[in-house]
PDB file of C-alpha atoms and ligand atoms in Angstrom:
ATOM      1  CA  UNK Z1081       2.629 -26.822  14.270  1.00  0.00           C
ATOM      2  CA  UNK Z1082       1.180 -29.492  11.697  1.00  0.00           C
ATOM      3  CA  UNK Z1083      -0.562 -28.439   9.034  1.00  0.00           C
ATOM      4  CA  UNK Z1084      -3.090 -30.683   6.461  1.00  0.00           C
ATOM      5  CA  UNK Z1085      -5.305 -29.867   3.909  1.00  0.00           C
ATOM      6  CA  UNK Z1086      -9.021 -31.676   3.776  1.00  0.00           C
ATOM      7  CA  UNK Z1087     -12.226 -31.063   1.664  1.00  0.00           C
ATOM      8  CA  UNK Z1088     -14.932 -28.475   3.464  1.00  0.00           C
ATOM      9  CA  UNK Z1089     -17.719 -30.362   4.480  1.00  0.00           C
ATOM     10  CA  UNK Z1090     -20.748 -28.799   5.576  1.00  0.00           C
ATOM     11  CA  UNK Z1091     -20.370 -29.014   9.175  1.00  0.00           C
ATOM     12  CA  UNK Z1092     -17.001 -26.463   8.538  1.00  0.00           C
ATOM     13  CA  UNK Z1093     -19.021 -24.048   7.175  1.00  0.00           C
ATOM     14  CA  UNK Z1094     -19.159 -22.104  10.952  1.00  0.00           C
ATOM     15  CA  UNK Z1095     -15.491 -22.333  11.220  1.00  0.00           C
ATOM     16  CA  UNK Z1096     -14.521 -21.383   7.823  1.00  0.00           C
ATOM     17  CA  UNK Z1097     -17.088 -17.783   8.317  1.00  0.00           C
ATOM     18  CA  UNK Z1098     -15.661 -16.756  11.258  1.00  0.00           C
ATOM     19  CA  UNK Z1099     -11.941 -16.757   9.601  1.00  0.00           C
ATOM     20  CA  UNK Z1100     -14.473 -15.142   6.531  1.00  0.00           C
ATOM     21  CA  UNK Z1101     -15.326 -12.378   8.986  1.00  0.00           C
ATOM     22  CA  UNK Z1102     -11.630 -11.611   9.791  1.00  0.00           C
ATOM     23  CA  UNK Z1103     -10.495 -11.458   5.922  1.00  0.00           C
ATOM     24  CA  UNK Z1104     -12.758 -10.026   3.871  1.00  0.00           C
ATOM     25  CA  UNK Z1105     -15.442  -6.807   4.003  1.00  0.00           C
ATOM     26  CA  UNK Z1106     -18.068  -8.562   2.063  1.00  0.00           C
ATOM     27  CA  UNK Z1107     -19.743 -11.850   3.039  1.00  0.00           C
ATOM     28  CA  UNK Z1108     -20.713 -15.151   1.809  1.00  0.00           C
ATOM     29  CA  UNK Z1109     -24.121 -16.760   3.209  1.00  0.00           C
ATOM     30  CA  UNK Z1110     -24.107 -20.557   5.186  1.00  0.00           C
ATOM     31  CA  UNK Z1111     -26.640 -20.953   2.059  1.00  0.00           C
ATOM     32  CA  UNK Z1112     -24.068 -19.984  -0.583  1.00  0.00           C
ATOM     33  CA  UNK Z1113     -21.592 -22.192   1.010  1.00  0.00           C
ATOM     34  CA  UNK Z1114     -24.024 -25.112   0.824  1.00  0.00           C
ATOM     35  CA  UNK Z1115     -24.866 -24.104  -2.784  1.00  0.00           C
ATOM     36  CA  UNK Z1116     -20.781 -24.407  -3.501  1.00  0.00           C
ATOM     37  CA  UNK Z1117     -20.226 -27.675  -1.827  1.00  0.00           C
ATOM     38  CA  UNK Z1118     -23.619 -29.936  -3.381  1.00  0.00           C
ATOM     39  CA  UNK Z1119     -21.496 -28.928  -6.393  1.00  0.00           C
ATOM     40  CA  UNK Z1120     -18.572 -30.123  -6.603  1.00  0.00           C
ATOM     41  CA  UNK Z1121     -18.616 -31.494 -10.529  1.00  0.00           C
ATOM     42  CA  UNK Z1122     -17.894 -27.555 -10.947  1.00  0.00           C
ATOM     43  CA  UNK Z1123     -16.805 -26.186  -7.243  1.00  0.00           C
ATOM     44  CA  UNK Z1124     -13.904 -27.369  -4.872  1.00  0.00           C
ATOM     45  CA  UNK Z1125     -13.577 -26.215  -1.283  1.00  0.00           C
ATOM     46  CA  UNK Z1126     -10.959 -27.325   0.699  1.00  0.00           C
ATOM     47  CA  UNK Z1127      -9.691 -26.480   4.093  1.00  0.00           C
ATOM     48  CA  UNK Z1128      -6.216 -25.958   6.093  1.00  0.00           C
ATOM     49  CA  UNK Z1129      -6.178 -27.827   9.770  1.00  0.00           C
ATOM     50  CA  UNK Z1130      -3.796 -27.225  12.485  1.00  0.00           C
ATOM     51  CA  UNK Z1131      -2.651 -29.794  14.981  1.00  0.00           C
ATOM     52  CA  UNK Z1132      -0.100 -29.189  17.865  1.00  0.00           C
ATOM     53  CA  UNK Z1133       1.245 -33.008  17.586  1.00  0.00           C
ATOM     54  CA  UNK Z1134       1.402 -35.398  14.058  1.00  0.00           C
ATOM     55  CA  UNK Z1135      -2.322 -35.430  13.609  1.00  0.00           C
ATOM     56  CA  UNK Z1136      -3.808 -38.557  14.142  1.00  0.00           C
ATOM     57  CA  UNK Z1137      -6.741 -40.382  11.371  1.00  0.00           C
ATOM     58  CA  UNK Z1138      -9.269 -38.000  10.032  1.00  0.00           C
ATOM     59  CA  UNK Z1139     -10.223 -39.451   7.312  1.00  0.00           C
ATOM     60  CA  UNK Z1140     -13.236 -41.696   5.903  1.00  0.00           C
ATOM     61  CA  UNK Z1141     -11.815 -44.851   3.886  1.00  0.00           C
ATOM     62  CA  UNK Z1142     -13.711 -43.499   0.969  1.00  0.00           C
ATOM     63  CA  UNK Z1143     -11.847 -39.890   1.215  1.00  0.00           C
ATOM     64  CA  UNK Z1144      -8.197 -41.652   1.205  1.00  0.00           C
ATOM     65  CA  UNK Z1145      -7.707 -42.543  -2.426  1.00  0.00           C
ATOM     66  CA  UNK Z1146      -9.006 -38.503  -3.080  1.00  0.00           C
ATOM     67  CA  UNK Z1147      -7.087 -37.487  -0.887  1.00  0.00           C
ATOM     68  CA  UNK Z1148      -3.598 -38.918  -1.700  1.00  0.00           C
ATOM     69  CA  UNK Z1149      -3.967 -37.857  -4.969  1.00  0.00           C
ATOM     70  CA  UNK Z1150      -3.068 -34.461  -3.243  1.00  0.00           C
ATOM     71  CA  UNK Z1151       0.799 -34.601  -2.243  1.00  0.00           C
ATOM     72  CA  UNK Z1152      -0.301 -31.749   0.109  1.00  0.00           C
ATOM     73  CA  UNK Z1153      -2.899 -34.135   1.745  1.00  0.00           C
ATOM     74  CA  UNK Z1154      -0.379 -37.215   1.620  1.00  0.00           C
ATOM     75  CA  UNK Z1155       1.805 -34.969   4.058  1.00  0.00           C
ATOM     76  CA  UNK Z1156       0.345 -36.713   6.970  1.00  0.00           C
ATOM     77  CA  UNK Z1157      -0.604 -39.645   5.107  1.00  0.00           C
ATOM     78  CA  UNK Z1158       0.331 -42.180   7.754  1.00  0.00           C
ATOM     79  CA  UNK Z1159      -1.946 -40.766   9.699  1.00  0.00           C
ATOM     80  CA  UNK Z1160      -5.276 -41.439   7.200  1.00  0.00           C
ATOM     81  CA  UNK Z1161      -5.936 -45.115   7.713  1.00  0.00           C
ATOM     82  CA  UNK Z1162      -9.452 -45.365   7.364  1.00  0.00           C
ATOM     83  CA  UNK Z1163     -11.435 -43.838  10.018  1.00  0.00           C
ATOM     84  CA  UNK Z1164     -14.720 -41.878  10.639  1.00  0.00           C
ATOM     85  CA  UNK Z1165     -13.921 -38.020  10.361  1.00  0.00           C
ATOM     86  CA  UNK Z1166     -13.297 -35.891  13.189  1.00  0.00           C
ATOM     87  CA  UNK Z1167     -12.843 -32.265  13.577  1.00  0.00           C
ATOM     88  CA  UNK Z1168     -10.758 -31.618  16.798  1.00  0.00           C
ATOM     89  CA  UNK Z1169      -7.833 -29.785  14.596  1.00  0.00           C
ATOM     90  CA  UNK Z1170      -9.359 -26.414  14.091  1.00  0.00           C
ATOM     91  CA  UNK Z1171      -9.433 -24.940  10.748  1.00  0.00           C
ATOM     92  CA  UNK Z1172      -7.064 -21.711   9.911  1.00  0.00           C
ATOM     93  CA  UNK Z1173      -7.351 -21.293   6.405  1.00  0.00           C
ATOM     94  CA  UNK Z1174      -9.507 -22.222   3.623  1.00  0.00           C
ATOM     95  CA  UNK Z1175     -10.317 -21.379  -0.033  1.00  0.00           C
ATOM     96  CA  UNK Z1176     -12.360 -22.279  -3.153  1.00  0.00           C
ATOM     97  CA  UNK Z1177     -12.844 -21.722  -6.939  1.00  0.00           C
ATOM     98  CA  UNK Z1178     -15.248 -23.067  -9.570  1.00  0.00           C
ATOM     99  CA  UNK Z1179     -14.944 -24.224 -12.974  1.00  0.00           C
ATOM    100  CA  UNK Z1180     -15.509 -22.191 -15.993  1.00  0.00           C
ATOM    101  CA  UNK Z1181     -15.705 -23.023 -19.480  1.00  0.00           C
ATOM    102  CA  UNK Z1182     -12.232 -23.734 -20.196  1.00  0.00           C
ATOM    103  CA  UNK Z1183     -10.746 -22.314 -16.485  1.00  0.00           C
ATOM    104  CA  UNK Z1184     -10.928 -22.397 -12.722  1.00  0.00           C
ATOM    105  CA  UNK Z1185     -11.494 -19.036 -11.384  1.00  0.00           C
ATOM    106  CA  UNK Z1186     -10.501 -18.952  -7.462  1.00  0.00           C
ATOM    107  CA  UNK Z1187     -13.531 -17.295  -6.009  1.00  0.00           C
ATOM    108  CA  UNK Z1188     -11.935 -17.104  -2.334  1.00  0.00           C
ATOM    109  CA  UNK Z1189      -9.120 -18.176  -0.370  1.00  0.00           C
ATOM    110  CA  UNK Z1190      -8.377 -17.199   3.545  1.00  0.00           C
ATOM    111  CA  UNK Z1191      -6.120 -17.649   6.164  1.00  0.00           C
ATOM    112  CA  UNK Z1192      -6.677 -17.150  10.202  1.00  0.00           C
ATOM    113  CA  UNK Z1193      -4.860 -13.622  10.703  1.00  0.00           C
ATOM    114  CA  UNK Z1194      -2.878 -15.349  13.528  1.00  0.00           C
ATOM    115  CA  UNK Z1195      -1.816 -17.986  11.182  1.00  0.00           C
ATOM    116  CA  UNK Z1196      -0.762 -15.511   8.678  1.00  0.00           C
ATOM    117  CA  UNK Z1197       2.808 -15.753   6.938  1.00  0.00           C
ATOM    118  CA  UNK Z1198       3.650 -19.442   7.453  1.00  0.00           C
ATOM    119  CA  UNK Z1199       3.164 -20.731   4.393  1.00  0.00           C
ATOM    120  CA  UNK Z1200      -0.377 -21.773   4.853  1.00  0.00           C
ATOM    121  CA  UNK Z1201      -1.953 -19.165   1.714  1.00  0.00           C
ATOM    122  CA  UNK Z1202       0.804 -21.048  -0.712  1.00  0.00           C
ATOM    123  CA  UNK Z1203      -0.250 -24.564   0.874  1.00  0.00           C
ATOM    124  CA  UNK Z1204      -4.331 -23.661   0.116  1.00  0.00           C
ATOM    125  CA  UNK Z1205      -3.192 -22.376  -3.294  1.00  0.00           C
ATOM    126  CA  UNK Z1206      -1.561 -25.776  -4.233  1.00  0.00           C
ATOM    127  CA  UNK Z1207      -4.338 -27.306  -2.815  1.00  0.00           C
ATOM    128  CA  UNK Z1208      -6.672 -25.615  -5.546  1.00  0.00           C
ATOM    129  CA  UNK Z1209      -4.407 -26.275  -8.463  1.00  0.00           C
ATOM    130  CA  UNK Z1210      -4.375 -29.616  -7.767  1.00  0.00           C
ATOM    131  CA  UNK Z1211      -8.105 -29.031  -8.217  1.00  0.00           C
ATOM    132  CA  UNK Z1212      -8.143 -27.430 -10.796  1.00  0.00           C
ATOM    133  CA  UNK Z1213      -6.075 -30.354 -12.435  1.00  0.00           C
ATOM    134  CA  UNK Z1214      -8.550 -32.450 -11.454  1.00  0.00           C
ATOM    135  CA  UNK Z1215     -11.422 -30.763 -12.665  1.00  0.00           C
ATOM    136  CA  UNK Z1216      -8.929 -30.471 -16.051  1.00  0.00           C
ATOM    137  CA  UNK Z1217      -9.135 -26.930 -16.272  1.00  0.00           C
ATOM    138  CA  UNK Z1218      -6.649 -25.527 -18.754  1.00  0.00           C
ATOM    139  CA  UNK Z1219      -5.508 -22.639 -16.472  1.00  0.00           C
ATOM    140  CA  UNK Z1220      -6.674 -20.564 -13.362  1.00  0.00           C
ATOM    141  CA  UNK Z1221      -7.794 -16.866 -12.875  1.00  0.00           C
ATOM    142  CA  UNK Z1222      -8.948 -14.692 -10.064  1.00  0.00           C
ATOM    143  CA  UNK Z1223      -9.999 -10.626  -8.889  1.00  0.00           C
ATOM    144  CA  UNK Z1224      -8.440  -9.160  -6.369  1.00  0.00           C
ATOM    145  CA  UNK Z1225      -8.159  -5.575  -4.818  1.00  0.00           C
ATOM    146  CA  UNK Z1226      -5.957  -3.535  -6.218  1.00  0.00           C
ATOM    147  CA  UNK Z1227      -4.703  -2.445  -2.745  1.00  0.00           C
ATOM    148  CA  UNK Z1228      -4.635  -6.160  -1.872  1.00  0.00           C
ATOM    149  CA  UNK Z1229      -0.889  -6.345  -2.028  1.00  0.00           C
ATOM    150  CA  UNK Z1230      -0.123  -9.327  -0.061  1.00  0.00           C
ATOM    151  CA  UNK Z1231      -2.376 -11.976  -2.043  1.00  0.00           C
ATOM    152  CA  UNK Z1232      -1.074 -10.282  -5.417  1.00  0.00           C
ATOM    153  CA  UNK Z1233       2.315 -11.414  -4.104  1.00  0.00           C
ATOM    154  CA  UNK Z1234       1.499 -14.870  -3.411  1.00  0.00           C
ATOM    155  CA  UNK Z1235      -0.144 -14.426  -7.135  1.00  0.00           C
ATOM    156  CA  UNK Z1236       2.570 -13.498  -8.724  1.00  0.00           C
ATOM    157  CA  UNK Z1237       4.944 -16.359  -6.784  1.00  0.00           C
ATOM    158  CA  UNK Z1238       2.329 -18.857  -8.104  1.00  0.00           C
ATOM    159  CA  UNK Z1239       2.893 -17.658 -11.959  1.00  0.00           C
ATOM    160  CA  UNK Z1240      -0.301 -15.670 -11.785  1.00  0.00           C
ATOM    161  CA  UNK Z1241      -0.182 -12.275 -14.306  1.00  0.00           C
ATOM    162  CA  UNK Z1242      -2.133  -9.145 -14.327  1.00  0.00           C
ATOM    163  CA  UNK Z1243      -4.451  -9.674 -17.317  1.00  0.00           C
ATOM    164  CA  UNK Z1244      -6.773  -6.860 -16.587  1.00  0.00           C
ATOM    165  CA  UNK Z1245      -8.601  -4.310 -14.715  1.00  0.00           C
ATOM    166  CA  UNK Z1246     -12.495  -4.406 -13.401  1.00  0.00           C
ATOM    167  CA  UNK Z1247     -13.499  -0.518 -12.640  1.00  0.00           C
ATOM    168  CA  UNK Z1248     -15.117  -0.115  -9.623  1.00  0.00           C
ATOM    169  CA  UNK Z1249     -15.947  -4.260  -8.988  1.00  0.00           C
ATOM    170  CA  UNK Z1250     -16.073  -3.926  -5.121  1.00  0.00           C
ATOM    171  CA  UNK Z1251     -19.177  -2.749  -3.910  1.00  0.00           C
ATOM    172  CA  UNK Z1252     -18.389  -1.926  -0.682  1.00  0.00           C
ATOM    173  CA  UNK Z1253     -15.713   0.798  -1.282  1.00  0.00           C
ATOM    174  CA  UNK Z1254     -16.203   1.056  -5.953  1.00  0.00           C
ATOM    175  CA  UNK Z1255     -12.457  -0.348  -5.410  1.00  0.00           C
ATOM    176  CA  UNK Z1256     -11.291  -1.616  -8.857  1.00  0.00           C
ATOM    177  CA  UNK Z1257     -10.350  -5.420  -9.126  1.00  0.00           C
ATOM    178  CA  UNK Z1258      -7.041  -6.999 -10.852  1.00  0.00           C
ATOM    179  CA  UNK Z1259      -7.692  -9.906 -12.740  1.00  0.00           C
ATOM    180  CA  UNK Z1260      -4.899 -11.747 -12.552  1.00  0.00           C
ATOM    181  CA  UNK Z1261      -4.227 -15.056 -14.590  1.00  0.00           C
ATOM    182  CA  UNK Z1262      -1.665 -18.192 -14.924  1.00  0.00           C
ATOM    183  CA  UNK Z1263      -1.023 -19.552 -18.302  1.00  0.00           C
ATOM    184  CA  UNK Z1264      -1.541 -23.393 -19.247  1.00  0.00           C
ATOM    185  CA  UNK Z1265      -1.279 -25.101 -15.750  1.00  0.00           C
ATOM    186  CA  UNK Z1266      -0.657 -28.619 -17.930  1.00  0.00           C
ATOM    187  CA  UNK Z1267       2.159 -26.383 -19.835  1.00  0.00           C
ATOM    188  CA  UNK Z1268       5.800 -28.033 -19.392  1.00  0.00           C
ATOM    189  CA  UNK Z1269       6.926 -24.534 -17.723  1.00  0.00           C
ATOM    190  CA  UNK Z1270       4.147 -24.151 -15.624  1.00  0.00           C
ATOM    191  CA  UNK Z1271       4.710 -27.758 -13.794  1.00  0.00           C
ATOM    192  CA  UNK Z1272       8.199 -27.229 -13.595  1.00  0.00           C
ATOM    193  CA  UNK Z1273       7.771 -23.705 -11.345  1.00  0.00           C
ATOM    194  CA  UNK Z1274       4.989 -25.418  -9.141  1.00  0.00           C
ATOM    195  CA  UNK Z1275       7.434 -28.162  -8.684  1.00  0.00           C
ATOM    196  CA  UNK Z1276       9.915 -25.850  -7.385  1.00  0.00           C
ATOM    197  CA  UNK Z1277       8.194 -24.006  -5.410  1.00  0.00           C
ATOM    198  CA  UNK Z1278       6.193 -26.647  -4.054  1.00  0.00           C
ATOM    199  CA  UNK Z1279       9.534 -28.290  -3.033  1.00  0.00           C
ATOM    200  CA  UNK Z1280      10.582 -25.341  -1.574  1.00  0.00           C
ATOM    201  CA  UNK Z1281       7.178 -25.081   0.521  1.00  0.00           C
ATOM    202  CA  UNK Z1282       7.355 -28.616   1.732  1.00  0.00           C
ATOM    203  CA  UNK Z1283      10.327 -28.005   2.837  1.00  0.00           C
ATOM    204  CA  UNK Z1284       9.297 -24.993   4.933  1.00  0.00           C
ATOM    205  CA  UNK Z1285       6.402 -26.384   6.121  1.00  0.00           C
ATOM    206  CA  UNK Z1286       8.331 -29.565   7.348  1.00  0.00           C
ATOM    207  CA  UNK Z1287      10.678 -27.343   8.856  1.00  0.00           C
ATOM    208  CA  UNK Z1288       8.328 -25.393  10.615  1.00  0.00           C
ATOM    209  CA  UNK Z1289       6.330 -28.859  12.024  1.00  0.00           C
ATOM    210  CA  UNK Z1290      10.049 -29.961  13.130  1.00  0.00           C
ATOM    211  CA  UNK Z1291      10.926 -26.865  15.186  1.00  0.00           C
ATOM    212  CA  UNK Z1292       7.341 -26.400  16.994  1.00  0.00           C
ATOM    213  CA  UNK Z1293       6.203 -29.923  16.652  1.00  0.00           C
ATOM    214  CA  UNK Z1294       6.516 -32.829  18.918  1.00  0.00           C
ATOM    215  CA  UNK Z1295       8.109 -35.533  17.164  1.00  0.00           C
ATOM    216  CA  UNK Z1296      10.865 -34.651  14.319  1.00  0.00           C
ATOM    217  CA  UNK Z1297      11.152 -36.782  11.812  1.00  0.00           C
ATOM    218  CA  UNK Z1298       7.722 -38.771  11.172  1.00  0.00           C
ATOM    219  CA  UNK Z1299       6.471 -36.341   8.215  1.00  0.00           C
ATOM    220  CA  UNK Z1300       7.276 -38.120   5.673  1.00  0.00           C
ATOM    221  CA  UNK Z1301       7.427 -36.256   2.260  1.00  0.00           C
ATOM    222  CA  UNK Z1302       5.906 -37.883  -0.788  1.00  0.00           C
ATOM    223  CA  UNK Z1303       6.452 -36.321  -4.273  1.00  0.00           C
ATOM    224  CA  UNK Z1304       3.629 -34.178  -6.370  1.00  0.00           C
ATOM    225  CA  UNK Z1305       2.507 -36.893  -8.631  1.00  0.00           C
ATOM    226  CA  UNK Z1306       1.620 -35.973 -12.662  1.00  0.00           C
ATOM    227  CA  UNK Z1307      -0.778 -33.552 -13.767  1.00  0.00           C
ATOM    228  CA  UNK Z1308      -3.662 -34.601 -15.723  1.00  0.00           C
ATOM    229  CA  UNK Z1309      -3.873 -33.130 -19.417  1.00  0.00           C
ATOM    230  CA  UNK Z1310      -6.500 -30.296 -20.273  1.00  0.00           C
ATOM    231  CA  UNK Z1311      -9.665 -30.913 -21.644  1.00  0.00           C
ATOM    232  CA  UNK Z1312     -13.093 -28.534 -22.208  1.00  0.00           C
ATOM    233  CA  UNK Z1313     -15.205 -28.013 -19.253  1.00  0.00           C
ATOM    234  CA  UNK Z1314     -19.070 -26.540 -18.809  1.00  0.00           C
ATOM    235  CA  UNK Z1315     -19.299 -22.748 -18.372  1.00  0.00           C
ATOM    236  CA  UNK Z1316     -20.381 -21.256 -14.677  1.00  0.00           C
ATOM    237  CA  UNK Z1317     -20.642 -17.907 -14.398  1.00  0.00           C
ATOM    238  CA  UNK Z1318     -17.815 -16.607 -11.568  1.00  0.00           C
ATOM    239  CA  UNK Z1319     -17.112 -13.922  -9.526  1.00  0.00           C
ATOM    240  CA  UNK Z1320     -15.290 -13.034  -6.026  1.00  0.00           C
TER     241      UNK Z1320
HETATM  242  C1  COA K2394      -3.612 -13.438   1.094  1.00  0.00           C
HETATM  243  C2  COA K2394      -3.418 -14.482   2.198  1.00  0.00           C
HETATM  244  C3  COA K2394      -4.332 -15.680   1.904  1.00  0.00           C
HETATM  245  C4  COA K2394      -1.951 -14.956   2.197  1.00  0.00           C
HETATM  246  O1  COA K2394      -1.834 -15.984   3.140  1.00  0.00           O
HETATM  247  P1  COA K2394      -0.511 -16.165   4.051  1.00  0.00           P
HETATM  248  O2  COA K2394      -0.612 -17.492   4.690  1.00  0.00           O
HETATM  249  O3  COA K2394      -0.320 -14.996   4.940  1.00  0.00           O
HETATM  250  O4  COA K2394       0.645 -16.132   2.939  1.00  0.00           O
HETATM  251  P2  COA K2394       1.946 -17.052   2.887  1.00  0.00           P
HETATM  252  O5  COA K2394       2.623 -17.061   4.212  1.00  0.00           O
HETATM  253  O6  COA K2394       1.603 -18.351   2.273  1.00  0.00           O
HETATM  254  O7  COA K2394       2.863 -16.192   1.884  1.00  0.00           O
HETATM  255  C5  COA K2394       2.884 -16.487   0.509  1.00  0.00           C
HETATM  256  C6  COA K2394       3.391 -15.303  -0.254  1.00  0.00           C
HETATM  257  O8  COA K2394       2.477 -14.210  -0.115  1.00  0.00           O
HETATM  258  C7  COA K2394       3.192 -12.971  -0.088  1.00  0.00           C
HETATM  259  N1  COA K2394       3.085 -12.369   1.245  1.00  0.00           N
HETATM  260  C8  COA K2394       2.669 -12.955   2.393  1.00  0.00           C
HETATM  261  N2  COA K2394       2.673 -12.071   3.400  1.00  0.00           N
HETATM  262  C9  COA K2394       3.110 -10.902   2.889  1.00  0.00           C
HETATM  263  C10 COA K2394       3.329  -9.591   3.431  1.00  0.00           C
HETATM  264  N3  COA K2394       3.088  -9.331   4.725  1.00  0.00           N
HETATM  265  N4  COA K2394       3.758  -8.610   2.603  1.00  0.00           N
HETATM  266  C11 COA K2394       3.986  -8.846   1.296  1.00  0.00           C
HETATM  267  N5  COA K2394       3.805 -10.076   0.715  1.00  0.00           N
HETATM  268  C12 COA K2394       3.372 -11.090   1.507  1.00  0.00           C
HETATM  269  C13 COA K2394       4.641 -13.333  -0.359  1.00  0.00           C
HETATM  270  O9  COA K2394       4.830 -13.359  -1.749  1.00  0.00           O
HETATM  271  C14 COA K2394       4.702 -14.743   0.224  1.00  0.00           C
HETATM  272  O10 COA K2394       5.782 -15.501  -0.325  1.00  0.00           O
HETATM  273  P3  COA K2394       7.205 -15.468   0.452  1.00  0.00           P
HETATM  274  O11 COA K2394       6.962 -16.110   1.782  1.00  0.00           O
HETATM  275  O12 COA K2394       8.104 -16.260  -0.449  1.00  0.00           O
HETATM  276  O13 COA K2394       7.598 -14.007   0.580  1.00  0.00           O
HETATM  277  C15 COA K2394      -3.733 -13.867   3.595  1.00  0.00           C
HETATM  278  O14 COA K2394      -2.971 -12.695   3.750  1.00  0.00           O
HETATM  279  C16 COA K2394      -5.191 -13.540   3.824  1.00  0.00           C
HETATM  280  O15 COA K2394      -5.959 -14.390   4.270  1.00  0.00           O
HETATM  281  N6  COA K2394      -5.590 -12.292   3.541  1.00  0.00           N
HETATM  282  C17 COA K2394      -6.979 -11.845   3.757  1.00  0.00           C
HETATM  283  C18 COA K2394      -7.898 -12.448   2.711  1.00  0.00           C
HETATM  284  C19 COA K2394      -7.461 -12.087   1.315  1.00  0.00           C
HETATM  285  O16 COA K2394      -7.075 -10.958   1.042  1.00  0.00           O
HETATM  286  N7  COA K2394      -7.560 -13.073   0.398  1.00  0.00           N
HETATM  287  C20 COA K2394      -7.218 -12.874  -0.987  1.00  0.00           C
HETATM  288  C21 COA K2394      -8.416 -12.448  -1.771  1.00  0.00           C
HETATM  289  S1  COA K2394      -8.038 -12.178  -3.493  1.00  0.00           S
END
């Protein structure tokens, strides 16, 4: 299976609830969705396709320069030449976060429970640091359950910490949150471990396209280009 990460657009907003619906207890209006992505000076959204064969052009001219500024995106990049957007790969994962006053706080992030354990939480991760470079936040934080095991792992892979405890933040079960942190994402250390492990992810995900895919060999890898520097951003409230 091929797998390529895009922007959420509006008309994803179905898609992306139904995996919502499947993930998480408490739930996000089409509204608040809308709110997140006529926003995105302070709020990124992307999305995680799947495609049986090398997916063929989905992108607008306009969204090409964007998106190859994302090695994740770039993955399929000789497949983006240009054309009008279409949405025949359906969408197994997705995630979001929103800039704070000097960090991006990841306020969700999903994957299709049948697409589960492939590598596709790691790929929508990278896909919202790169963000969060963008956006030139200095590092990234996030709650989660404290009985939420499984995305504290893929936390703690990603450099994330435990920098605190929220008593009783979930409302539908007083569960306490984690907050968990990464320090300087511009930091010399900090590139080098997302280099690795990107690396190592590519290669998985390449891997994984190779055995199940149709045609072996025309993913082309293309290396995670510099990160920006860090500079002061405008405050927004956040919460998961
Ligand atoms: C959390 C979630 C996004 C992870 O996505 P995923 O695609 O299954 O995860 P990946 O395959 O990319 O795995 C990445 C890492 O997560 C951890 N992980 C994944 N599955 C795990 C499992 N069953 N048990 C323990 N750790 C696990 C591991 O550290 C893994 O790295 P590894 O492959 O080197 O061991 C997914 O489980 C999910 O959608 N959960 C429901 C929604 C949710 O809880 N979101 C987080 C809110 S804070």
């Amino acid at each position: 299976m091929y797998y390529f990460v895009e922007p959420m657009r509006e008309i994803d907003i179905g898609e992306v609830q139904k995996i919502e619906r499947c993930s998480f207890s408490t739930l996000w209006s089409a509204n608040t969705y809308r709110r997140e992505l006529r926003n995105p000076e302070s709020s990124r959204y992307i999305v995680v396709r799947a495609s049986r064969t090398p997916p063929l052009p989905t992108l607008r001219a306009s969204d090409v320069a964007a998106q190859r500024s994302n090695w994740f995106g770039t993955l399929f990049a000789g497949f983006f030449s240009g054309h009008e957007i279409n949405t025949e790969y359906p969408i197994v994962g997705y995630g979001g976060l929103w800039l704070t006053v000097d960090d991006a706080h990841i306020t969700t992030i999903a994957v299709a429970p049948s697409h589960r354990g492939q590598g596709l939480g790691e790929l929508l991760l990278n896909g919202l640091i790169d963000h969060a470079q963008d956006l030139h936040a200095a590092l990234l934080t996030l709650e989660v359950r404290v009985s939420n095991v499984v995305a504290q792992n893929l936390y703690l892979k990603y450099g994330f910490y435990i920098a605190g405890r929220r008593p009783r933040y979930y409302t539908d079960n007083a569960e306490d949150a984690l907050i968990m942190s990464t320090d300087a994402i511009h930091s010399h250390e900090y590139r080098a471990r997302l280099s690795a492990l990107r690396h190592q992810l590519f290669a998985r995900l390449r891997t994984q396209a190779e055995i199940t895919g149709a045609l072996p060999g025309q993913v082309q890898p293309i290396e995670p280009p510099a990160t920006t520097s860090s500079v002061e951003v405008p405050f927004k409230p956040s919460g998961l």
